[in-house]
Short mmCIF file of C-alpha atoms in Angstrom, two decimals:
data_model
loop_
_atom_site.label_atom_id
_atom_site.label_comp_id
_atom_site.label_asym_id
_atom_site.label_seq_id
_atom_site.Cartn_x
_atom_site.Cartn_y
_atom_site.Cartn_z
CA MET A 1168 -10.46 -7.37 -19.63
CA LYS A 1169 -10.84 -5.43 -22.86
CA ARG A 1170 -7.80 -3.30 -22.16
CA ASN A 1171 -5.65 -6.32 -21.29
CA PHE A 1172 -6.68 -8.03 -24.53
CA LEU A 1173 -5.91 -4.88 -26.47
CA LEU A 1174 -2.44 -4.64 -24.99
CA LEU A 1175 -1.76 -8.23 -25.89
CA ILE A 1176 -2.66 -7.44 -29.48
CA LEU A 1177 -0.42 -4.39 -29.54
CA ILE A 1178 2.66 -5.81 -27.91
CA SER A 1179 2.42 -9.48 -28.88
CA ALA A 1180 5.53 -11.01 -27.31
CA ILE A 1181 7.30 -7.68 -26.79
CA ASN A 1182 9.40 -7.25 -23.64
CA ILE A 1183 7.54 -4.48 -21.84
CA GLY A 1184 8.92 -1.70 -19.69
CA PHE A 1185 12.07 -0.33 -18.16
CA THR A 1186 14.94 -2.81 -18.18
CA GLN A 1187 17.39 -2.08 -15.39
CA THR A 1188 21.04 -1.74 -16.36
CA THR A 1189 22.07 -1.92 -12.74
CA GLU A 1190 19.73 -3.91 -10.53
CA PHE A 1191 17.95 -1.00 -8.82
CA ASN A 1192 18.84 2.01 -10.98
CA GLY A 1193 15.38 1.86 -12.53
CA LEU A 1194 13.73 1.86 -9.10
CA ASN A 1195 15.60 5.02 -8.13
CA VAL A 1196 14.59 6.68 -11.40
CA TYR A 1197 10.97 5.69 -10.75
CA PHE A 1198 10.82 7.03 -7.17
CA ASN A 1199 12.84 10.15 -7.99
CA GLY A 1200 10.26 10.90 -10.67
CA LEU A 1201 7.41 10.45 -8.19
CA GLN A 1202 9.21 12.66 -5.66
CA ALA A 1203 9.96 15.42 -8.18
CA ASN A 1204 6.28 15.58 -9.14
CA ASN A 1205 4.88 15.54 -5.59
CA LYS A 1206 3.50 12.03 -6.00
CA PHE A 1207 5.31 10.19 -3.22
CA MET A 1208 7.29 10.73 -0.03
CA GLY A 1209 8.50 7.83 2.07
CA SER A 1210 10.88 4.94 2.44
CA VAL A 1211 11.34 1.65 0.57
CA ALA A 1212 13.32 -1.51 1.32
CA ILE A 1213 13.78 -4.87 -0.42
CA TYR A 1214 15.21 -8.05 1.09
CA LYS A 1215 16.55 -10.98 -0.92
CA ALA A 1216 19.60 -13.25 -0.97
CA ASN A 1217 19.65 -13.07 2.84
CA LYS A 1218 20.26 -9.31 2.99
CA ILE A 1219 18.70 -5.91 2.45
CA VAL A 1220 19.53 -5.26 -1.20
CA TYR A 1221 17.70 -1.95 -1.55
CA SER A 1222 16.88 0.81 0.90
CA ASN A 1223 16.11 4.39 -0.03
CA GLN A 1224 14.13 7.39 1.20
CA PHE A 1225 12.34 10.14 -0.71
CA GLY A 1226 10.75 13.50 0.04
CA PHE A 1227 10.70 15.11 3.45
CA LYS A 1228 9.84 14.06 6.97
CA THR A 1229 8.89 17.68 7.69
CA ILE A 1230 7.90 20.22 5.05
CA GLU A 1231 8.47 23.45 6.96
CA THR A 1232 12.13 22.73 7.68
CA LYS A 1233 12.68 20.53 4.60
CA ASP A 1234 14.21 17.80 6.76
CA VAL A 1235 14.88 14.71 4.66
CA PRO A 1236 14.32 11.18 5.99
CA ASP A 1237 17.01 8.57 6.51
CA GLU A 1238 16.94 4.80 6.98
CA ASN A 1239 15.99 5.25 10.65
CA THR A 1240 13.11 7.68 10.07
CA LYS A 1241 9.94 6.22 11.55
CA TYR A 1242 6.49 6.27 9.93
CA ARG A 1243 3.10 5.37 11.29
CA ILE A 1244 2.28 1.97 9.80
CA GLY A 1245 -1.47 2.02 10.41
CA SER A 1246 -3.11 -1.38 10.16
CA ILE A 1247 0.19 -3.22 9.81
CA SER A 1248 0.02 -2.83 13.61
CA LYS A 1249 -2.61 -5.60 13.47
CA THR A 1250 0.03 -8.14 12.45
CA PHE A 1251 2.05 -7.26 15.57
CA THR A 1252 -1.10 -7.45 17.72
CA THR A 1253 -1.91 -10.89 16.32
CA VAL A 1254 1.59 -12.13 17.12
CA LEU A 1255 1.18 -10.88 20.70
CA ILE A 1256 -2.15 -12.69 21.01
CA PHE A 1257 -0.51 -15.95 19.92
CA LYS A 1258 2.37 -15.38 22.33
CA ALA A 1259 -0.22 -15.07 25.10
CA ILE A 1260 -1.93 -18.24 23.85
CA GLU A 1261 1.36 -20.14 23.82
CA LYS A 1262 1.96 -19.01 27.43
CA GLY A 1263 -1.44 -20.37 28.41
CA SER A 1264 -2.92 -16.96 29.21
CA LEU A 1265 -5.50 -17.01 26.40
CA ASN A 1266 -7.16 -19.39 23.97
CA LEU A 1267 -8.80 -18.83 20.61
CA SER A 1268 -12.20 -20.08 21.72
CA GLU A 1269 -12.40 -17.77 24.74
CA THR A 1270 -15.37 -15.41 24.44
CA LEU A 1271 -15.43 -11.65 24.70
CA ASP A 1272 -17.82 -11.52 27.65
CA THR A 1273 -14.91 -12.45 29.92
CA TYR A 1274 -13.54 -8.97 29.31
CA PHE A 1275 -16.30 -6.78 27.85
CA PRO A 1276 -19.78 -8.17 28.55
CA SER A 1277 -21.48 -4.92 27.47
CA ILE A 1278 -20.61 -5.45 23.79
CA LYS A 1279 -23.37 -6.96 21.64
CA ASN A 1280 -22.99 -10.74 21.19
CA ALA A 1281 -20.07 -10.78 23.64
CA LYS A 1282 -20.96 -14.33 24.72
CA LYS A 1283 -20.71 -15.54 21.12
CA ILE A 1284 -17.67 -13.60 19.90
CA THR A 1285 -14.38 -15.43 20.36
CA ILE A 1286 -10.76 -14.29 20.26
CA SER A 1287 -10.55 -16.14 16.96
CA ASN A 1288 -13.50 -14.11 15.58
CA LEU A 1289 -11.78 -10.88 16.51
CA LEU A 1290 -8.53 -11.94 14.84
CA ASN A 1291 -10.06 -12.84 11.47
CA HIS A 1292 -12.73 -10.12 11.40
CA ARG A 1293 -15.68 -12.48 11.93
CA SER A 1294 -17.10 -10.77 15.04
CA GLY A 1295 -19.81 -8.65 13.41
CA ILE A 1296 -18.69 -5.62 15.46
CA PRO A 1297 -18.75 -2.47 13.31
CA SER A 1298 -15.51 -0.55 12.89
CA PHE A 1299 -15.36 2.61 14.99
CA THR A 1300 -13.68 4.36 12.03
CA ASP A 1301 -16.61 3.75 9.66
CA LYS A 1302 -18.66 6.69 10.95
CA LYS A 1303 -16.25 9.23 9.45
CA ASP A 1304 -17.75 12.44 10.81
CA ALA A 1305 -17.97 11.07 14.35
CA TYR A 1306 -14.50 9.55 14.17
CA LEU A 1307 -12.87 12.75 12.91
CA SER A 1308 -14.48 14.68 15.75
CA PHE A 1309 -12.40 12.86 18.38
CA ASN A 1310 -9.50 11.05 16.68
CA THR A 1311 -6.87 13.64 17.60
CA GLN A 1312 -7.74 13.46 21.32
CA PHE A 1313 -6.70 11.00 24.01
CA LYS A 1314 -9.38 8.41 24.67
CA ALA A 1315 -9.37 6.09 27.66
CA GLU A 1316 -10.40 2.45 27.39
CA LYS A 1317 -13.67 3.12 29.19
CA GLU A 1318 -14.71 5.74 26.63
CA MET A 1319 -13.90 3.55 23.66
CA ILE A 1320 -15.64 0.50 25.13
CA THR A 1321 -18.74 2.56 25.83
CA MET A 1322 -18.78 3.72 22.22
CA VAL A 1323 -18.25 0.24 20.75
CA SER A 1324 -20.88 -1.21 23.10
CA GLU A 1325 -23.50 1.07 21.54
CA TYR A 1326 -23.03 -0.48 18.10
CA GLN A 1327 -25.51 -3.03 16.80
CA SER A 1328 -23.87 -6.10 15.25
CA ASP A 1329 -23.50 -6.15 11.47
CA PHE A 1330 -24.03 -9.94 11.43
CA GLU A 1331 -24.07 -12.99 13.69
CA PRO A 1332 -20.54 -13.89 14.84
CA ASP A 1333 -18.63 -16.29 12.57
CA THR A 1334 -21.25 -16.25 9.81
CA GLN A 1335 -19.27 -13.91 7.55
CA ALA A 1336 -16.31 -11.52 7.60
CA SER A 1337 -16.00 -7.75 7.56
CA TYR A 1338 -12.88 -5.71 8.31
CA SER A 1339 -13.21 -3.82 11.58
CA ASN A 1340 -10.71 -1.75 13.54
CA SER A 1341 -12.85 -2.33 16.62
CA ASN A 1342 -11.73 -5.98 16.68
CA TYR A 1343 -8.08 -5.10 17.13
CA LEU A 1344 -8.72 -2.28 19.55
CA LEU A 1345 -10.47 -4.83 21.78
CA LEU A 1346 -7.60 -7.28 21.34
CA SER A 1347 -5.21 -4.52 22.47
CA TYR A 1348 -7.18 -4.01 25.68
CA ILE A 1349 -7.28 -7.77 26.27
CA LEU A 1350 -3.50 -7.95 25.87
CA GLU A 1351 -3.07 -5.19 28.45
CA LYS A 1352 -5.13 -7.19 30.93
CA VAL A 1353 -3.34 -10.47 30.20
CA PHE A 1354 0.18 -9.04 30.38
CA ASP A 1355 -0.68 -6.44 33.03
CA LYS A 1356 1.21 -3.81 31.03
CA SER A 1357 0.44 -1.00 28.63
CA PHE A 1358 0.11 -2.03 25.00
CA GLY A 1359 3.23 -0.07 24.07
CA GLN A 1360 5.29 -1.80 26.73
CA ILE A 1361 4.07 -5.21 25.60
CA VAL A 1362 5.20 -4.51 22.02
CA THR A 1363 8.61 -3.38 23.24
CA ASP A 1364 9.14 -6.27 25.67
CA GLU A 1365 7.74 -9.09 23.56
CA ILE A 1366 8.75 -8.11 20.02
CA SER A 1367 10.95 -5.05 19.57
CA LYS A 1368 13.63 -5.78 22.16
CA PRO A 1369 13.99 -9.52 21.44
CA LEU A 1370 14.26 -8.86 17.69
CA ASN A 1371 16.34 -5.71 18.06
CA LEU A 1372 13.73 -3.59 16.27
CA GLY A 1373 14.91 -0.25 17.60
CA ASN A 1374 12.63 1.72 15.28
CA THR A 1375 9.38 -0.10 16.03
CA TYR A 1376 7.20 1.00 18.93
CA TYR A 1377 3.88 2.49 20.01
CA ALA A 1378 3.65 6.29 19.73
CA GLU A 1379 0.90 8.52 21.05
CA ARG A 1380 2.22 11.63 19.28
CA LEU A 1381 4.83 11.96 16.56
CA SER A 1382 7.87 14.18 16.96
CA ALA A 1383 10.42 15.22 14.33
CA GLN A 1384 12.97 15.39 17.16
CA ASN A 1385 12.61 11.61 17.48
CA ASN A 1386 13.22 11.21 13.73
CA GLU A 1387 9.52 10.50 13.20
CA ALA A 1388 7.96 11.68 9.95
CA TYR A 1389 4.83 13.76 9.83
CA SER A 1390 2.23 12.93 7.19
CA PHE A 1391 1.07 15.15 4.35
CA VAL A 1392 -1.69 15.39 1.77
CA ILE A 1393 -1.79 17.30 -1.52
CA ARG A 1394 -3.96 20.41 -1.54
CA LYS A 1395 -3.77 22.83 -4.47
CA LYS A 1396 -0.72 20.95 -5.76
CA ARG A 1397 1.24 21.48 -2.53
CA TRP A 1398 1.94 19.22 0.44
CA LYS A 1399 0.00 20.21 3.55
CA GLN A 1400 0.63 18.61 6.94
CA GLU A 1401 -2.14 16.26 8.06
CA THR A 1402 -3.50 16.20 11.61
CA GLN A 1403 -2.31 13.41 13.91
CA THR A 1404 -4.57 10.67 15.21
CA HIS A 1405 -3.79 10.13 18.88
CA GLY A 1406 -2.19 6.75 19.53
CA SER A 1407 -4.73 5.87 22.21
CA ILE A 1408 -7.46 5.73 19.56
CA GLY A 1409 -6.06 2.79 17.64
CA LEU A 1410 -3.51 1.04 19.85
CA GLY A 1411 -2.92 -2.35 18.19
CA ALA A 1412 -5.33 -1.52 15.37
CA GLY A 1413 -3.10 1.21 13.95
CA SER A 1414 -0.81 3.13 16.30
CA LEU A 1415 2.65 1.63 15.83
CA VAL A 1416 5.55 3.32 14.06
CA SER A 1417 8.28 1.50 12.18
CA THR A 1418 10.62 1.54 9.18
CA PRO A 1419 10.71 -0.70 6.09
CA VAL A 1420 13.89 -2.39 7.30
CA ASP A 1421 12.34 -3.17 10.69
CA LEU A 1422 9.17 -4.49 9.02
CA ILE A 1423 11.24 -6.82 6.87
CA GLN A 1424 13.22 -8.02 9.89
CA PHE A 1425 9.97 -8.60 11.78
CA SER A 1426 8.37 -10.54 8.91
CA GLN A 1427 11.46 -12.69 8.41
CA ALA A 1428 11.57 -13.56 12.11
CA LEU A 1429 7.84 -14.33 12.10
CA PHE A 1430 8.01 -16.72 9.16
CA GLN A 1431 11.21 -18.38 10.35
CA GLY A 1432 9.64 -19.33 13.69
CA LYS A 1433 11.62 -16.91 15.84
CA ILE A 1434 8.62 -15.26 17.52
CA ILE A 1435 5.77 -17.75 17.65
CA SER A 1436 5.45 -21.45 16.84
CA ASN A 1437 4.87 -22.80 13.34
CA GLU A 1438 1.47 -24.03 14.52
CA SER A 1439 0.48 -20.50 15.50
CA LEU A 1440 1.84 -19.08 12.26
CA LYS A 1441 -0.18 -21.63 10.29
CA LYS A 1442 -3.34 -20.30 11.95
CA MET A 1443 -2.36 -16.73 11.09
CA LYS A 1444 -1.91 -17.76 7.44
CA THR A 1445 -5.23 -19.61 7.17
CA ILE A 1446 -7.49 -17.54 4.91
CA ARG A 1447 -11.26 -17.48 5.40
CA ASP A 1448 -13.35 -15.13 3.28
CA LYS A 1449 -10.13 -13.35 2.22
CA PHE A 1450 -8.97 -12.75 5.81
CA GLY A 1451 -6.22 -14.46 7.73
CA MET A 1452 -5.36 -13.58 11.31
CA GLY A 1453 -3.35 -10.39 11.01
CA LEU A 1454 -2.25 -11.41 7.51
CA PHE A 1455 -3.48 -11.24 3.94
CA GLN A 1456 -2.29 -13.45 1.11
CA THR A 1457 -1.15 -11.92 -2.19
CA ASN A 1458 0.17 -13.76 -5.24
CA TYR A 1459 2.71 -12.24 -7.61
CA PHE A 1460 3.81 -14.09 -10.72
CA ASP A 1461 4.21 -17.68 -9.46
CA SER A 1462 5.01 -16.70 -5.86
CA THR A 1463 2.82 -16.37 -2.77
CA SER A 1464 3.33 -13.65 -0.20
CA PHE A 1465 1.80 -12.78 3.16
CA GLY A 1466 1.59 -9.34 4.67
CA HIS A 1467 -0.63 -6.39 5.47
CA ASN A 1468 -1.36 -2.84 4.32
CA GLY A 1469 -1.81 0.18 6.53
CA GLY A 1470 -3.27 3.64 6.29
CA ILE A 1471 -3.75 6.37 8.90
CA ASP A 1472 -3.90 10.15 8.48
CA GLY A 1473 -1.64 10.80 5.46
CA PHE A 1474 0.41 7.64 6.00
CA VAL A 1475 0.15 4.59 3.74
CA SER A 1476 2.24 1.44 4.11
CA MET A 1477 2.61 -2.20 3.13
CA PHE A 1478 4.85 -5.19 3.71
CA ARG A 1479 5.03 -8.55 1.97
CA TYR A 1480 7.05 -11.64 2.81
CA PHE A 1481 7.56 -14.55 0.38
CA PRO A 1482 8.14 -17.70 2.49
CA GLU A 1483 9.18 -19.94 -0.41
CA ASN A 1484 11.71 -17.39 -1.71
CA ASP A 1485 12.83 -15.85 1.60
CA MET A 1486 12.24 -12.45 0.01
CA ALA A 1487 10.41 -9.40 1.29
CA PHE A 1488 9.70 -5.76 0.65
CA ALA A 1489 8.18 -2.91 2.64
CA VAL A 1490 7.04 0.60 1.76
CA THR A 1491 6.16 3.33 4.25
CA SER A 1492 4.79 6.60 2.89
CA ASN A 1493 4.04 9.91 4.59
CA GLY A 1494 2.80 11.57 1.41
CA LEU A 1495 0.99 9.95 -1.52
CA ASP A 1496 -0.75 11.42 -4.55
CA CYS A 1497 -0.75 8.43 -6.89
CA ASP A 1498 -1.96 4.84 -7.02
CA PHE A 1499 -0.28 2.88 -4.20
CA ASN A 1500 -1.02 -0.34 -6.10
CA ALA A 1501 1.12 0.96 -8.97
CA ILE A 1502 4.01 1.47 -6.56
CA GLU A 1503 3.50 -2.05 -5.25
CA THR A 1504 3.64 -3.41 -8.80
CA VAL A 1505 6.87 -1.59 -9.63
CA VAL A 1506 8.60 -2.69 -6.41
CA VAL A 1507 7.60 -6.32 -6.96
CA LYS A 1508 8.75 -6.28 -10.58
CA SER A 1509 12.06 -4.77 -9.53
CA MET A 1510 12.49 -7.40 -6.82
CA PHE A 1511 11.83 -10.20 -9.32
CA ASN A 1512 14.04 -8.58 -11.96
CA LYS A 1513 11.08 -7.90 -14.22
CA PRO A 1514 10.92 -4.80 -16.47
CA PHE A 1515 8.56 -1.99 -15.51
CA ASP A 1516 7.39 1.36 -16.83
CA ILE A 1517 8.60 4.81 -15.83
CA PRO A 1518 5.68 7.30 -15.88
CA ILE A 1519 5.95 10.61 -17.75
CA PHE A 1520 4.72 13.61 -15.75
CA SER A 1521 5.24 16.60 -18.07
CA SER A 1522 2.33 18.08 -20.05
CA TYR A 1523 1.86 20.06 -23.26
CA GLU A 1524 -1.14 21.76 -24.85
CA HIS A 1525 -1.62 21.44 -28.60
CA SER A 1526 -3.86 23.72 -30.60
CA SER A 1527 -6.98 22.19 -32.09
CA LYS A 1528 -5.55 22.81 -35.55
CA GLN A 1529 -2.38 20.90 -34.70
CA LEU A 1530 -4.34 17.99 -33.24
CA ASN A 1531 -6.23 17.72 -36.52
CA THR A 1532 -2.98 16.91 -38.34
CA TYR A 1533 -2.66 13.69 -36.31
CA LEU A 1534 -6.13 12.32 -37.01
CA GLY A 1535 -6.59 9.36 -39.29
CA THR A 1536 -5.95 5.62 -39.62
CA TYR A 1537 -2.42 4.27 -39.29
CA SER A 1538 -1.08 0.87 -40.29
CA SER A 1539 2.06 -1.07 -41.12
CA PRO A 1540 2.68 -4.48 -42.74
CA SER A 1541 4.73 -5.44 -39.67
CA PHE A 1542 2.07 -4.31 -37.14
CA PRO A 1543 -0.86 -6.67 -36.43
CA VAL A 1544 -3.67 -4.08 -36.26
CA LYS A 1545 -4.75 -0.72 -37.64
CA LEU A 1546 -4.92 2.25 -35.28
CA LYS A 1547 -7.59 4.88 -35.79
CA VAL A 1548 -6.74 8.22 -34.18
CA THR A 1549 -9.53 10.65 -33.25
CA LYS A 1550 -9.71 13.43 -30.66
CA LEU A 1551 -11.73 14.47 -27.63
CA LYS A 1552 -11.06 18.12 -26.83
CA LYS A 1553 -7.31 18.27 -26.04
CA ARG A 1554 -6.82 14.51 -25.85
CA LEU A 1555 -6.22 11.94 -28.54
CA ILE A 1556 -8.20 8.73 -28.75
CA VAL A 1557 -6.63 5.61 -30.26
CA ASN A 1558 -9.08 2.92 -31.38
CA VAL A 1559 -8.42 -0.67 -32.39
CA ALA A 1560 -11.42 -2.31 -34.10
CA SER A 1561 -14.15 -2.83 -31.47
CA GLN A 1562 -11.82 -2.68 -28.48
CA GLU A 1563 -12.02 -0.10 -25.69
CA PRO A 1564 -10.69 3.33 -26.83
CA MET A 1565 -7.45 4.52 -25.29
CA LEU A 1566 -7.12 8.17 -24.19
CA PHE A 1567 -3.64 9.68 -24.61
CA ASP A 1568 -2.40 12.91 -23.00
CA ALA A 1569 0.17 15.25 -24.56
CA TYR A 1570 3.48 15.74 -22.76
CA GLU A 1571 5.55 17.34 -25.57
CA LYS A 1572 4.88 18.65 -29.03
CA ASN A 1573 3.79 15.70 -31.21
CA LYS A 1574 4.14 13.31 -28.24
CA PHE A 1575 1.38 11.63 -26.21
CA LYS A 1576 1.32 9.07 -23.40
CA LEU A 1577 -0.95 6.54 -21.71
CA ASP A 1578 0.60 5.94 -18.28
CA ALA A 1579 -1.71 3.08 -17.35
CA ALA A 1580 -0.34 1.02 -20.24
CA GLY A 1581 3.17 2.47 -20.32
CA MET A 1582 2.59 3.52 -23.95
CA VAL A 1583 3.93 6.54 -25.85
CA ILE A 1584 3.04 7.69 -29.37
CA GLU A 1585 4.92 10.29 -31.42
CA PHE A 1586 3.65 11.84 -34.64
CA PHE A 1587 5.68 12.99 -37.64
CA PRO A 1588 3.11 15.05 -39.59
CA ASP A 1589 5.51 15.93 -42.44
CA LYS A 1590 5.98 12.19 -43.09
CA ASN A 1591 2.38 11.14 -42.28
CA GLU A 1592 3.81 8.70 -39.72
CA MET A 1593 3.32 7.79 -36.10
CA ALA A 1594 5.60 5.76 -33.82
CA ILE A 1595 4.10 3.73 -30.99
CA THR A 1596 6.41 2.67 -28.16
CA GLN A 1597 5.84 0.34 -25.26
CA GLY A 1598 8.83 -0.68 -23.22
CA SER A 1599 11.79 -1.21 -25.50
CA GLN A 1600 9.70 -1.91 -28.61
CA THR A 1601 8.86 0.82 -31.15
CA ASN A 1602 6.75 0.40 -34.29
CA VAL A 1603 6.36 3.01 -37.05
CA LEU A 1604 2.98 3.20 -38.82
CA GLN A 1605 1.95 5.13 -41.93
CA LYS A 1606 -1.22 7.21 -42.25
CA GLU A 1607 -3.49 5.67 -44.86
#
């Protein structure tokens, strides 16, 4: 709260950020900068005005061969798979094969509280069943191997409940793994075949399916993590581990097409969709609600191995975006913010990645108090080792990092300051607004 108040003081009514000359030029500059600095690899798409208005790919789908992705390159979408699983559950309900109040003991009586846990509880994370991914060491000891249903059920059955069913909510991958097994019994097919037959084929989602192992030959991206400033390929979780909790692959364009069909009543009924959208303790059924500006969106995030993804659909605007990443070394929320601002034609900031090391003597020339009759506050500049600190009255200090001689940045606020020691001046820039202050 302090930082937000400080920024309001500094910028007043200034128009902040990067204003796009062509609608998505700024977005390309932003992602090219992330790519060039090993911050992001992946694919991005935006839908508005009844069409895909932006689609681009960055980085590599394989590092060794430097193969670049295209619009049809598939990425693991992690927990976004849960939205697909929820849709399949409601399709089964609409066919009369399931109902929300049916209890888990019909299928898996060995699980704690199975007689109390309903299909509805599994869908909105109110079962009390711990997530099998929470015990990290144990999970990472088997996640790359095939696991049969019997093995996974035995493991989940050993867990003690975190709480009584339907008394609270807690996110659990176990819920959606169990829903996947239930779907296989109801449809009498493998989970992958159900996804293909019930969703992908009818909606013509040729790049969305269940995958046990990823293959570059199938135009599927591998995932990577940064180690010692270089991308290193991450191990693959076997698809059998997550099924409908996290084992689908897709593309941003397919995710947008899926979300549009879902919210326009082309997959399940409006009554079923309303239940998916109903939020209790922050959870819907396979959906989360997120507000941006004055608009409401529904969607889901996903993460598995080195993959991170998200999709959002805005029912009132008929707009959507999706991001699938196979390499991330920055704040995914910051990427989300930039994409949303671009979609709503709002200005946004382009981060600066270069660095520069000043001598202690040179830093001393910048220190002091700066002011201007046209600027609402005084800025006191001090230092902490190789970084500059800018203070405004009793507000939270801001730490700036050097990126060129005499130039410093604060990426979190999109602010840049430049010093002119021979003139005893400093210029502070945020977005398109620059103010020059004199040293007192």
